[in-house]
Amino acid sequence: MLAEAGSTTTSRVEQLWLQDFRCFGSVEVSFPAGLTVLYGDNGQGKTSLLEAVGWVARARSFRGVPDAALVRRGAAAAVVRAEVGAGTRTRLFEAEIRGQGRNRIQVNRQAVARRRDLYGLLRVTVFAPDDLELVKGGPAGRRSYLDELLSLVGARYDAAASDYERVLRHRNALLRGPRHDELRGASLAVFDEQLVRAGAELVRGRLRLTARLLPAVDAAYRALAGHDAVIHASYEPDWCEPLTADDVDAVEDLMRAALERTARAEAERGVTLVGPHRDEWRITIGGLDARTQASQGEQRTLALALRLAGHAVVADLTGDAPVLLLDDVFSELDHARAEALVRSLPAAQTLVTTAGSLPATVTPQQAMRVAAGRVETMEP
Amino acid sequence: MAVYEGPVQQLIDELGRLPGIGPKSAQRIAFHLLKAAPEDAKRLARAIVEAKERVSWCRRCYNLAEGELCAFCRDERRDPHVLCIVEEPRDIVAIERTGEYRGRYHVLQGAISPIEGVGPEQLRIKELLARLPEEGVTEVILATNPNIEGEATAMYLARLLKPLGVRVTRIASGLPVGGDLEYADEVTLGRALEGRHEL
């Protein structure tokens, strides 16, 4: 797993049709291979356009809202169609997103039953204003940053993450159940084993990914900040000593041992205390905890560096550069950092939204204005 | 929200209690039945009543049965020493279609699922344990579903049965025959690689 890939292609969204998606009635947009800038005031639908592209990749909103929020008021379903190109190949993605009930998704007119089967169709890297939370917020955000990247590089990690989540729910239900029950002990032993299998797979993926990411984060940070800084990330489980990629073969045994140690505490508290759902990914800049001891500027730079590094690692491992979606990112950055970000952007199809102006060094292939749910191409 | 008159609403409510049928489907089916010829509706009602009256659980394997024992338990040509353990009667149908299996079955009537409050005691496991010595079973094939709940059930049974000295096997998971490797999802393909065998 995580094998080295050869040459890199760039996948792209060539054409996008929306019907009853968010504020859009019916809209058709074509995107060139390079950079497209979407101008418009707040609340006009710029971000919704990025969100629709993101939906093609992930079959869910990157803003973390339920599908019902994507359907235009009064409509029964939203329709997203997109032509997705990779290399010389173009595929047609079609989705009917319903507020209630199951969505219908097709690729080249073939029904797609599970989200996992979309794997590899389109990958996106999203930059959003609230990315700062990646650095400033709790460990959950950093865990999902890692898990999202893992799901882009291999479907097995996506499967491990969803298996793990389900095993955890079963196991917690058992722990909350009646205490002194012979049968519970035997059931618990079975779910312990499943927790270890799925959990260790996830931890191993995160450890290997961390080793891959660190040099890329370093490089991206240096490019953005204009000076060197020693960035380190350490994987710190709640249930054992910090782990590195050298420990991948030991994870299962460590988890089993931890489960044994905490059995009494788990029974008392009625909740699973061992596993990747409790782990921290602690980032330090020059030895200081980035979450609590870095300046606001350093935190912002680090958040951008994490996104750029994730993009680079996914492009490297899959041989396919994801589409970059930059949602209103420049408004948050000072002049120097905005210029540095523009210089650091990798070669990939890129969609940028802005309510104001952009750094002068941004030279888009296409500029569009989004107003009241309509999209118009602007003269250069 | 009861918006229709007595019997119509009652029909919609009853249909809506069936699995996989939401309020809108219930309404559609109810109106279909009301529009249909009286004979059609009566035939459906009779079929339900008759099935309910005549079909019950096989007292040996807990498959559906007309009478005391199901067709497989009555069939003397079947090998009584091999038991295939499945979650639901419909799984027997799937295995029978292969034509590869000549042993008998045991239906658990579910899988371990703590989220839904289903533990081993809610499954037909006691009944399975009683069968092993009674029928001289030598091999048990665990054919529960390859999902979290099915795997948990298989693991639970394996731990329970192995000390009793019977051979315990688990069905393999892998690629559909006639499928193309290129179109197999990565997870299934990964499992198939793990379960590879010598040629």
XYZ file of C-alpha atoms in Angstrom:
579
model
C 0.000 0.000 0.000
C 0.919 3.610 -0.494
C 3.152 2.576 -3.378
C 5.110 5.097 -5.371
C 3.362 6.259 -8.523
C 4.971 7.235 -11.794
C 3.907 10.212 -13.870
C 1.116 12.489 -12.737
C -2.017 13.322 -14.696
C -4.425 16.045 -13.676
C -8.076 15.167 -13.508
C -10.516 17.969 -14.201
C -14.166 18.881 -14.308
C -14.807 19.974 -17.874
C -18.485 20.704 -17.778
C -20.941 21.092 -14.923
C -24.733 21.186 -15.068
C -26.832 21.941 -12.017
C -30.554 21.769 -11.494
C -32.231 22.895 -8.264
C -28.873 22.708 -6.455
C -28.809 25.271 -3.597
C -29.795 28.647 -5.076
C -29.378 27.537 -8.703
C -32.431 26.879 -10.853
C -30.693 25.595 -13.928
C -27.103 26.408 -14.795
C -24.354 25.128 -17.090
C -20.684 26.008 -16.660
C -17.542 24.921 -18.500
C -14.156 25.023 -16.825
C -10.761 25.202 -18.542
C -7.862 23.021 -17.401
C -6.110 25.834 -15.495
C -7.357 28.513 -13.169
C -10.929 29.800 -13.014
C -11.850 32.693 -10.722
C -15.451 33.045 -9.554
C -16.285 36.620 -8.505
C -19.428 37.600 -6.683
C -20.861 39.127 -3.537
C -21.634 36.973 -0.529
C -24.690 34.750 -0.753
C -24.763 34.660 -4.557
C -23.751 31.007 -4.991
C -19.956 31.005 -5.507
C -19.278 28.502 -2.766
C -22.278 26.415 -3.861
C -20.607 25.977 -7.231
C -17.450 24.628 -5.545
C -19.641 22.531 -3.297
C -21.238 20.913 -6.362
C -17.805 20.028 -7.778
C -16.882 18.631 -4.369
C -20.082 16.550 -4.373
C -19.002 14.877 -7.607
C -15.805 13.747 -5.869
C -17.144 12.697 -2.490
C -20.907 12.203 -2.885
C -21.349 14.521 0.074
C -20.930 18.191 0.838
C -17.484 19.329 1.953
C -19.258 21.858 4.144
C -20.508 19.006 6.311
C -24.206 19.711 5.758
C -26.857 17.028 5.140
C -27.954 16.468 1.546
C -31.363 17.982 2.257
C -29.661 21.393 2.568
C -28.468 21.107 -1.055
C -31.926 20.804 -2.587
C -33.437 24.097 -3.677
C -36.464 25.089 -1.655
C -39.634 23.729 -3.226
C -37.809 21.134 -5.359
C -37.892 17.368 -4.674
C -34.318 16.732 -5.772
C -31.167 18.472 -6.923
C -29.395 17.219 -10.032
C -25.636 17.432 -10.513
C -24.128 16.332 -13.827
C -20.471 16.661 -14.677
C -18.065 15.603 -17.373
C -14.907 14.496 -15.633
C -11.717 14.186 -17.647
C -8.592 12.257 -16.688
C -5.843 11.782 -19.251
C -7.613 11.220 -22.549
C -10.677 9.711 -20.945
C -13.917 11.545 -20.151
C -16.615 10.165 -17.915
C -20.124 11.430 -17.297
C -21.172 11.695 -13.673
C -24.861 12.135 -12.869
C -26.491 12.411 -9.475
C -29.980 12.997 -8.241
C -29.683 14.279 -4.690
C -32.847 13.896 -2.674
C -33.754 15.615 0.526
C -35.234 12.344 1.730
C -34.442 8.794 0.714
C -31.587 7.439 -1.326
C -29.637 9.459 -3.855
C -29.253 8.066 -7.348
C -25.750 8.208 -8.808
C -24.577 7.072 -12.225
C -21.211 7.099 -13.967
C -21.425 6.664 -17.729
C -25.071 5.692 -17.230
C -24.098 2.807 -14.948
C -25.644 2.924 -11.482
C -23.225 3.428 -8.605
C -24.554 1.666 -5.519
C -22.020 2.710 -2.924
C -19.998 5.840 -2.317
C -16.881 3.683 -2.310
C -17.508 2.690 -5.925
C -16.946 6.303 -6.946
C -13.360 5.855 -5.785
C -10.889 7.382 -8.204
C -13.413 9.178 -10.425
C -12.462 12.651 -9.196
C -10.351 13.846 -6.286
C -10.504 17.337 -4.822
C -8.408 19.326 -2.363
C -10.517 21.913 -0.573
C -9.160 25.097 1.034
C -11.749 26.875 3.141
C -11.606 29.764 5.610
C -12.355 27.477 8.547
C -9.264 25.351 7.825
C -7.646 27.281 10.655
C -9.597 24.931 12.925
C -7.341 22.112 11.691
C -4.565 23.705 13.724
C -6.465 25.540 16.463
C -9.282 23.094 17.079
C -9.461 19.729 18.840
C -7.936 16.452 17.642
C -11.108 15.332 15.821
C -10.422 17.778 12.977
C -6.861 16.533 12.553
C -8.002 12.911 12.616
C -10.512 13.526 9.863
C -7.862 15.428 7.872
C -5.729 12.261 7.914
C -8.640 9.895 7.276
C -9.907 11.936 4.351
C -6.487 11.824 2.706
C -6.308 8.073 3.344
C -9.670 7.553 1.685
C -8.281 9.344 -1.385
C -5.235 7.096 -1.677
C -6.913 3.741 -1.097
C -10.461 2.431 -0.814
C -9.318 -0.051 1.861
C -8.828 2.787 4.328
C -12.273 4.149 3.574
C -13.640 0.675 4.303
C -11.560 0.381 7.491
C -12.851 3.759 8.713
C -16.510 2.901 8.158
C -16.067 -0.619 9.602
C -14.361 0.905 12.611
C -17.144 3.379 13.210
C -19.746 0.598 13.144
C -17.753 -1.732 15.393
C -17.330 1.132 17.838
C -21.081 1.716 17.996
C -21.734 -1.995 18.595
C -19.042 -2.174 21.241
C -20.289 0.925 23.065
C -23.831 -0.466 23.000
C -22.503 -3.648 24.653
C -20.552 -1.698 27.262
C -23.628 0.337 28.147
C -25.765 -2.793 28.438
C -26.365 -4.910 31.572
C -23.093 -5.364 33.454
C -23.005 -8.858 34.928
C -23.915 -10.994 32.023
C -21.930 -14.065 30.964
C -22.949 -13.686 27.346
C -21.801 -10.086 27.250
C -18.238 -11.151 28.009
C -18.195 -13.511 25.035
C -19.759 -10.922 22.687
C -17.337 -8.301 23.896
C -14.390 -10.561 23.090
C -15.641 -10.810 19.500
C -16.040 -7.068 19.120
C -12.639 -6.504 20.770
C -11.096 -8.517 17.960
C -13.008 -6.577 15.295
C -12.088 -3.293 16.947
C -8.429 -4.305 16.816
C -8.581 -5.377 13.166
C -10.307 -2.284 11.773
C -8.688 0.087 14.256
C -5.140 -1.134 13.630
C -5.667 -0.845 9.870
C -6.681 2.773 10.339
C -3.773 3.536 12.701
C -1.261 1.916 10.322
C -2.607 4.034 7.470
C -2.319 7.209 9.552
C 1.263 6.364 10.591
C 2.429 5.646 7.044
C 0.672 8.774 5.835
C 2.320 10.889 8.540
C 5.762 9.763 7.394
C 4.810 10.759 3.843
C 3.253 14.058 4.803
C 5.947 15.523 7.027
C 8.525 16.415 4.348
C 5.707 17.841 2.196
C 4.371 19.972 5.073
C 7.899 21.222 5.731
C 8.389 22.204 2.105
C 4.976 23.880 1.828
C 5.476 25.808 5.075
C 8.878 27.051 3.935
C 7.423 28.191 0.613
C 4.548 30.038 2.291
C 6.428 31.587 5.206
C 9.592 32.383 3.268
C 11.798 30.924 5.980
C 12.682 27.541 7.422
C 10.861 26.139 10.394
C 11.055 22.706 11.950
C 7.587 21.219 11.663
C 6.945 17.951 13.376
C 3.816 15.863 13.811
C 3.662 13.121 16.356
C 0.955 10.463 16.463
C -0.152 10.240 20.063
C -2.710 7.590 20.943
C -4.636 8.008 24.138
C -3.960 4.350 24.949
C -0.215 3.934 24.417
C 3.049 5.805 23.848
C 3.408 7.913 20.690
C 3.752 5.784 17.540
C 5.725 6.173 14.313
C 5.726 4.390 10.980
C 8.284 1.954 12.466
C 5.579 0.632 14.776
C 3.075 -0.517 12.142
C 3.604 -4.210 12.876
C 3.076 -3.720 16.600
C -0.212 -1.803 16.483
C -2.525 -4.811 16.842
C -0.669 -6.165 19.880
C -0.518 -2.717 21.470
C -4.271 -2.324 21.021
C -4.973 -5.751 22.514
C -2.778 -4.998 25.512
C -4.466 -1.632 26.010
C -7.918 -3.223 25.853
C -6.896 -5.637 28.575
C -5.523 -2.826 30.744
C -8.600 -0.637 30.405
C -11.276 -3.369 30.598
C -12.351 -2.317 34.073
C -12.449 1.400 33.276
C -14.410 0.728 30.080
C -16.958 -1.339 31.959
C -17.362 1.399 34.547
C -17.717 4.217 32.071
C -19.653 2.271 29.450
C -17.597 3.543 26.534
C -14.653 2.385 24.406
C -11.428 3.987 25.622
C -8.963 2.349 23.232
C -8.636 2.988 19.525
C -7.982 5.522 16.764
C -11.111 7.526 17.639
C -9.204 8.875 20.669
C -5.885 9.718 19.073
C -4.131 13.064 18.756
C -1.914 14.167 15.903
C 0.183 16.815 17.606
C 1.917 19.321 15.365
C 4.805 21.412 16.616
C 6.572 24.375 15.022
C 10.139 24.692 16.298
C 9.277 22.352 19.143
C 6.252 24.371 20.328
C 2.704 23.038 20.177
C 1.097 24.656 17.131
C -2.362 24.490 18.682
C -1.569 26.467 21.824
C 1.770 28.184 21.337
C 1.977 29.338 17.726
C 0.958 32.832 16.614
C -2.196 33.350 14.589
C -0.056 33.960 11.478
C 1.921 30.755 11.997
C -1.302 28.809 12.508
C -2.798 30.151 9.298
C 0.363 29.331 7.359
C 0.425 25.843 8.834
C -3.221 25.200 7.899
C -2.475 26.132 4.280
C 0.713 24.030 4.349
C -1.304 21.013 5.537
C -3.684 21.355 2.587
C -0.887 21.844 0.057
C 1.041 18.902 1.496
C -2.031 16.666 1.412
C -2.559 17.599 -2.210
C 1.065 16.816 -3.096
C 1.042 13.440 -1.329
C -2.242 12.367 -2.955
C -0.955 13.438 -6.391
C 2.253 11.504 -5.765
C 0.633 8.309 -4.508
C -2.236 8.100 -6.972
C -0.502 9.610 -9.998
C -3.422 12.002 -10.312
C -3.415 15.636 -9.128
C -6.710 16.493 -7.417
C -8.749 19.524 -8.475
C -8.057 22.475 -6.164
C -11.074 24.239 -4.701
C -10.100 27.495 -2.944
C -13.099 28.982 -1.210
C -12.634 32.624 -0.269
C -9.146 31.897 1.025
C -7.349 35.081 0.014
C -9.524 37.377 2.104
C -8.043 35.797 5.227
C -4.392 36.200 4.239
C -2.056 39.160 4.416
C -0.462 40.370 1.205
C 2.795 38.433 1.531
C 1.112 35.118 2.348
C -1.470 35.528 -0.417
C 1.343 36.088 -2.942
C 3.232 33.095 -1.534
C 0.156 30.883 -1.801
C -0.317 31.860 -5.447
C 3.333 30.965 -6.129
C 2.982 27.631 -4.297
C -0.156 26.428 -6.064
C 0.583 23.188 -7.890
C -0.270 22.522 -11.522
C -3.856 21.353 -11.334
C -7.284 22.524 -12.327
C -8.083 25.239 -9.807
C -11.335 26.991 -8.923
C -11.089 30.094 -6.745
C -13.938 32.114 -5.258
C -13.599 35.691 -4.036
C -15.874 38.504 -2.981
C -13.161 41.098 -3.446
C -9.920 41.216 -5.368
C -7.092 38.753 -5.758
C -3.310 39.160 -5.610
C -2.076 40.817 -8.823
C 0.014 37.736 -9.622
C -3.119 35.640 -10.166
C -3.599 35.159 -13.898
C -6.798 33.229 -14.519
C -7.639 31.353 -17.723
C -11.249 32.223 -17.101
C -13.125 34.708 -14.929
C -16.808 34.322 -14.101
C -19.338 36.352 -12.171
C -21.852 34.585 -9.943
C -24.919 36.653 -9.073
C -28.340 35.561 -7.842
C -27.843 31.967 -8.921
C -26.604 32.856 -12.411
C -23.104 32.348 -13.782
C -21.675 34.536 -16.530
C -18.282 34.544 -18.178
C -16.505 37.902 -17.836
C -14.402 39.559 -20.501
C -10.711 39.301 -19.608
C -51.665 12.196 10.262
C -54.957 10.500 9.544
C -56.468 12.248 6.556
C -58.524 9.414 5.041
C -61.738 7.793 6.225
C -61.615 4.857 8.653
C -60.843 1.691 6.644
C -58.689 3.485 4.054
C -56.476 5.013 6.725
C -56.351 1.688 8.548
C -55.108 -0.040 5.386
C -52.460 2.646 4.823
C -51.307 2.374 8.434
C -51.004 -1.415 8.236
C -49.069 -1.308 4.972
C -46.805 1.392 6.392
C -45.734 -0.963 9.163
C -44.153 -3.371 6.651
C -40.368 -3.227 6.220
C -39.136 -0.929 3.444
C -42.512 0.727 2.956
C -42.763 4.418 3.824
C -45.937 6.501 4.111
C -45.980 7.395 0.406
C -45.537 3.811 -0.792
C -48.179 2.671 1.682
C -50.593 5.190 0.221
C -49.788 4.135 -3.347
C -50.284 0.437 -2.591
C -53.526 1.128 -0.701
C -55.001 3.021 -3.644
C -53.817 0.364 -6.051
C -55.650 -2.273 -4.004
C -58.793 -0.159 -3.767
C -58.849 0.295 -7.528
C -58.123 -3.384 -8.224
C -60.826 -5.952 -8.897
C -62.300 -7.316 -5.632
C -61.038 -10.810 -6.551
C -57.415 -9.607 -6.752
C -57.557 -7.992 -3.346
C -59.209 -11.046 -1.816
C -56.612 -13.359 -3.331
C -53.849 -11.314 -1.700
C -55.632 -11.358 1.642
C -56.148 -15.128 1.414
C -52.495 -15.696 0.487
C -51.366 -13.773 3.548
C -53.723 -15.595 5.903
C -52.934 -18.999 4.456
C -49.160 -18.506 4.567
C -49.402 -17.274 8.109
C -51.535 -20.236 9.184
C -49.682 -22.998 7.397
C -46.061 -21.903 7.531
C -44.031 -21.819 10.698
C -40.453 -22.560 11.796
C -38.891 -25.927 11.219
C -38.457 -27.274 14.733
C -35.029 -28.635 13.894
C -33.284 -25.978 11.762
C -35.615 -22.945 12.050
C -36.027 -22.568 8.324
C -39.536 -21.841 7.079
C -41.553 -25.044 7.095
C -44.973 -26.332 6.257
C -45.490 -28.781 9.079
C -42.971 -29.903 11.680
C -39.859 -30.141 9.529
C -38.671 -28.185 6.487
C -37.983 -29.821 3.139
C -34.227 -30.084 3.800
C -34.611 -31.703 7.186
C -37.131 -34.185 5.740
C -34.850 -35.084 2.813
C -33.071 -38.329 3.829
C -30.521 -38.036 1.003
C -28.923 -34.991 2.631
C -25.714 -35.460 4.604
C -26.719 -34.990 8.266
C -23.107 -34.632 9.443
C -22.511 -31.239 7.801
C -24.397 -28.123 8.918
C -24.384 -24.826 7.082
C -25.197 -21.905 9.409
C -27.039 -18.967 7.850
C -28.698 -15.816 9.170
C -32.049 -15.997 7.358
C -34.137 -18.528 5.409
C -33.507 -16.521 2.224
C -29.786 -17.324 2.537
C -30.651 -21.018 2.158
C -32.231 -20.236 -1.171
C -29.001 -18.539 -2.323
C -26.848 -21.504 -1.282
C -29.252 -24.024 -2.803
C -29.041 -22.266 -6.147
C -25.344 -23.149 -6.298
C -26.221 -26.858 -6.340
C -22.895 -27.434 -4.553
C -24.155 -28.228 -1.099
C -25.698 -31.482 0.064
C -25.653 -31.063 3.821
C -28.275 -29.642 6.153
C -28.843 -26.127 7.468
C -29.330 -24.175 10.648
C -30.989 -20.759 10.535
C -29.934 -18.357 13.290
C -32.763 -15.932 12.466
C -30.486 -12.937 12.696
C -26.957 -11.851 13.552
C -25.333 -10.391 16.653
C -25.994 -6.653 16.633
C -25.685 -4.836 19.967
C -26.840 -1.571 18.356
C -30.202 -3.201 17.726
C -30.133 -5.067 21.022
C -29.583 -8.461 19.402
C -27.238 -10.671 21.413
C -26.411 -14.387 21.092
C -29.347 -15.228 23.354
C -31.781 -13.868 20.764
C -30.403 -16.187 18.080
C -31.062 -19.914 17.655
C -27.676 -20.846 19.147
C -28.880 -22.983 22.061
C -30.856 -24.995 19.543
C -27.725 -25.366 17.379
C -25.670 -26.644 20.302
C -28.329 -29.236 21.061
C -28.266 -30.498 17.482
C -24.542 -31.223 17.297
C -24.414 -34.366 19.498
C -27.976 -35.418 18.612
C -27.273 -35.580 14.894
C -23.581 -36.499 15.031
C -22.460 -33.340 13.254
C -18.767 -33.321 12.261
C -18.474 -30.084 10.299
C -20.098 -26.668 10.708
C -19.854 -24.168 7.829
C -20.346 -20.552 8.926
C -22.150 -18.805 6.084
C -23.206 -15.586 7.817
C -22.943 -12.344 5.828
C -19.497 -10.819 5.216
C -20.373 -7.606 7.093
C -19.558 -6.477 10.639
C -22.528 -8.244 12.228
C -22.123 -11.447 10.218
C -18.384 -11.614 10.949
C -19.010 -11.016 14.651
C -21.559 -13.843 14.692
C -19.198 -16.192 12.851
C -16.346 -15.362 15.231
C -18.616 -15.906 18.239
C -19.767 -19.299 16.958
C -16.240 -20.374 16.046
C -15.076 -19.723 19.609
C -18.064 -21.592 20.965
C -17.907 -24.608 18.646
C -14.202 -25.330 18.221
C -13.712 -26.615 21.785
C -16.514 -29.128 21.099
C -14.320 -30.937 18.611
C -16.272 -30.225 15.423
C -14.585 -28.897 12.272
C -15.512 -25.216 11.882
C -15.104 -23.492 8.511
C -15.981 -20.040 7.184
C -17.041 -19.343 3.598
C -14.428 -17.352 1.652
C -15.069 -13.834 0.407
C -13.755 -12.574 -2.886
C -14.495 -11.854 -6.495
C -17.693 -12.576 -8.373
C -17.088 -15.199 -11.049
C -17.377 -13.821 -14.565
C -16.411 -10.372 -13.297
C -13.493 -8.361 -14.564
C -10.618 -7.633 -12.203
C -10.557 -4.078 -13.495
C -14.067 -3.421 -12.249
C -13.781 -5.126 -8.863
C -13.820 -2.707 -5.966
C -10.492 -2.483 -4.151
C -11.753 -3.837 -0.877
C -13.173 -7.017 -2.369
C -10.057 -7.471 -4.477
C -7.907 -6.981 -1.377
C -9.873 -9.669 0.494
C -9.568 -11.988 -2.494
C -5.783 -11.521 -2.458
C -5.645 -12.280 1.256
C -7.612 -15.482 0.682
C -5.556 -16.652 -2.336
C -4.671 -20.352 -2.671
C -2.082 -22.528 -4.423
C -2.794 -23.898 -7.874
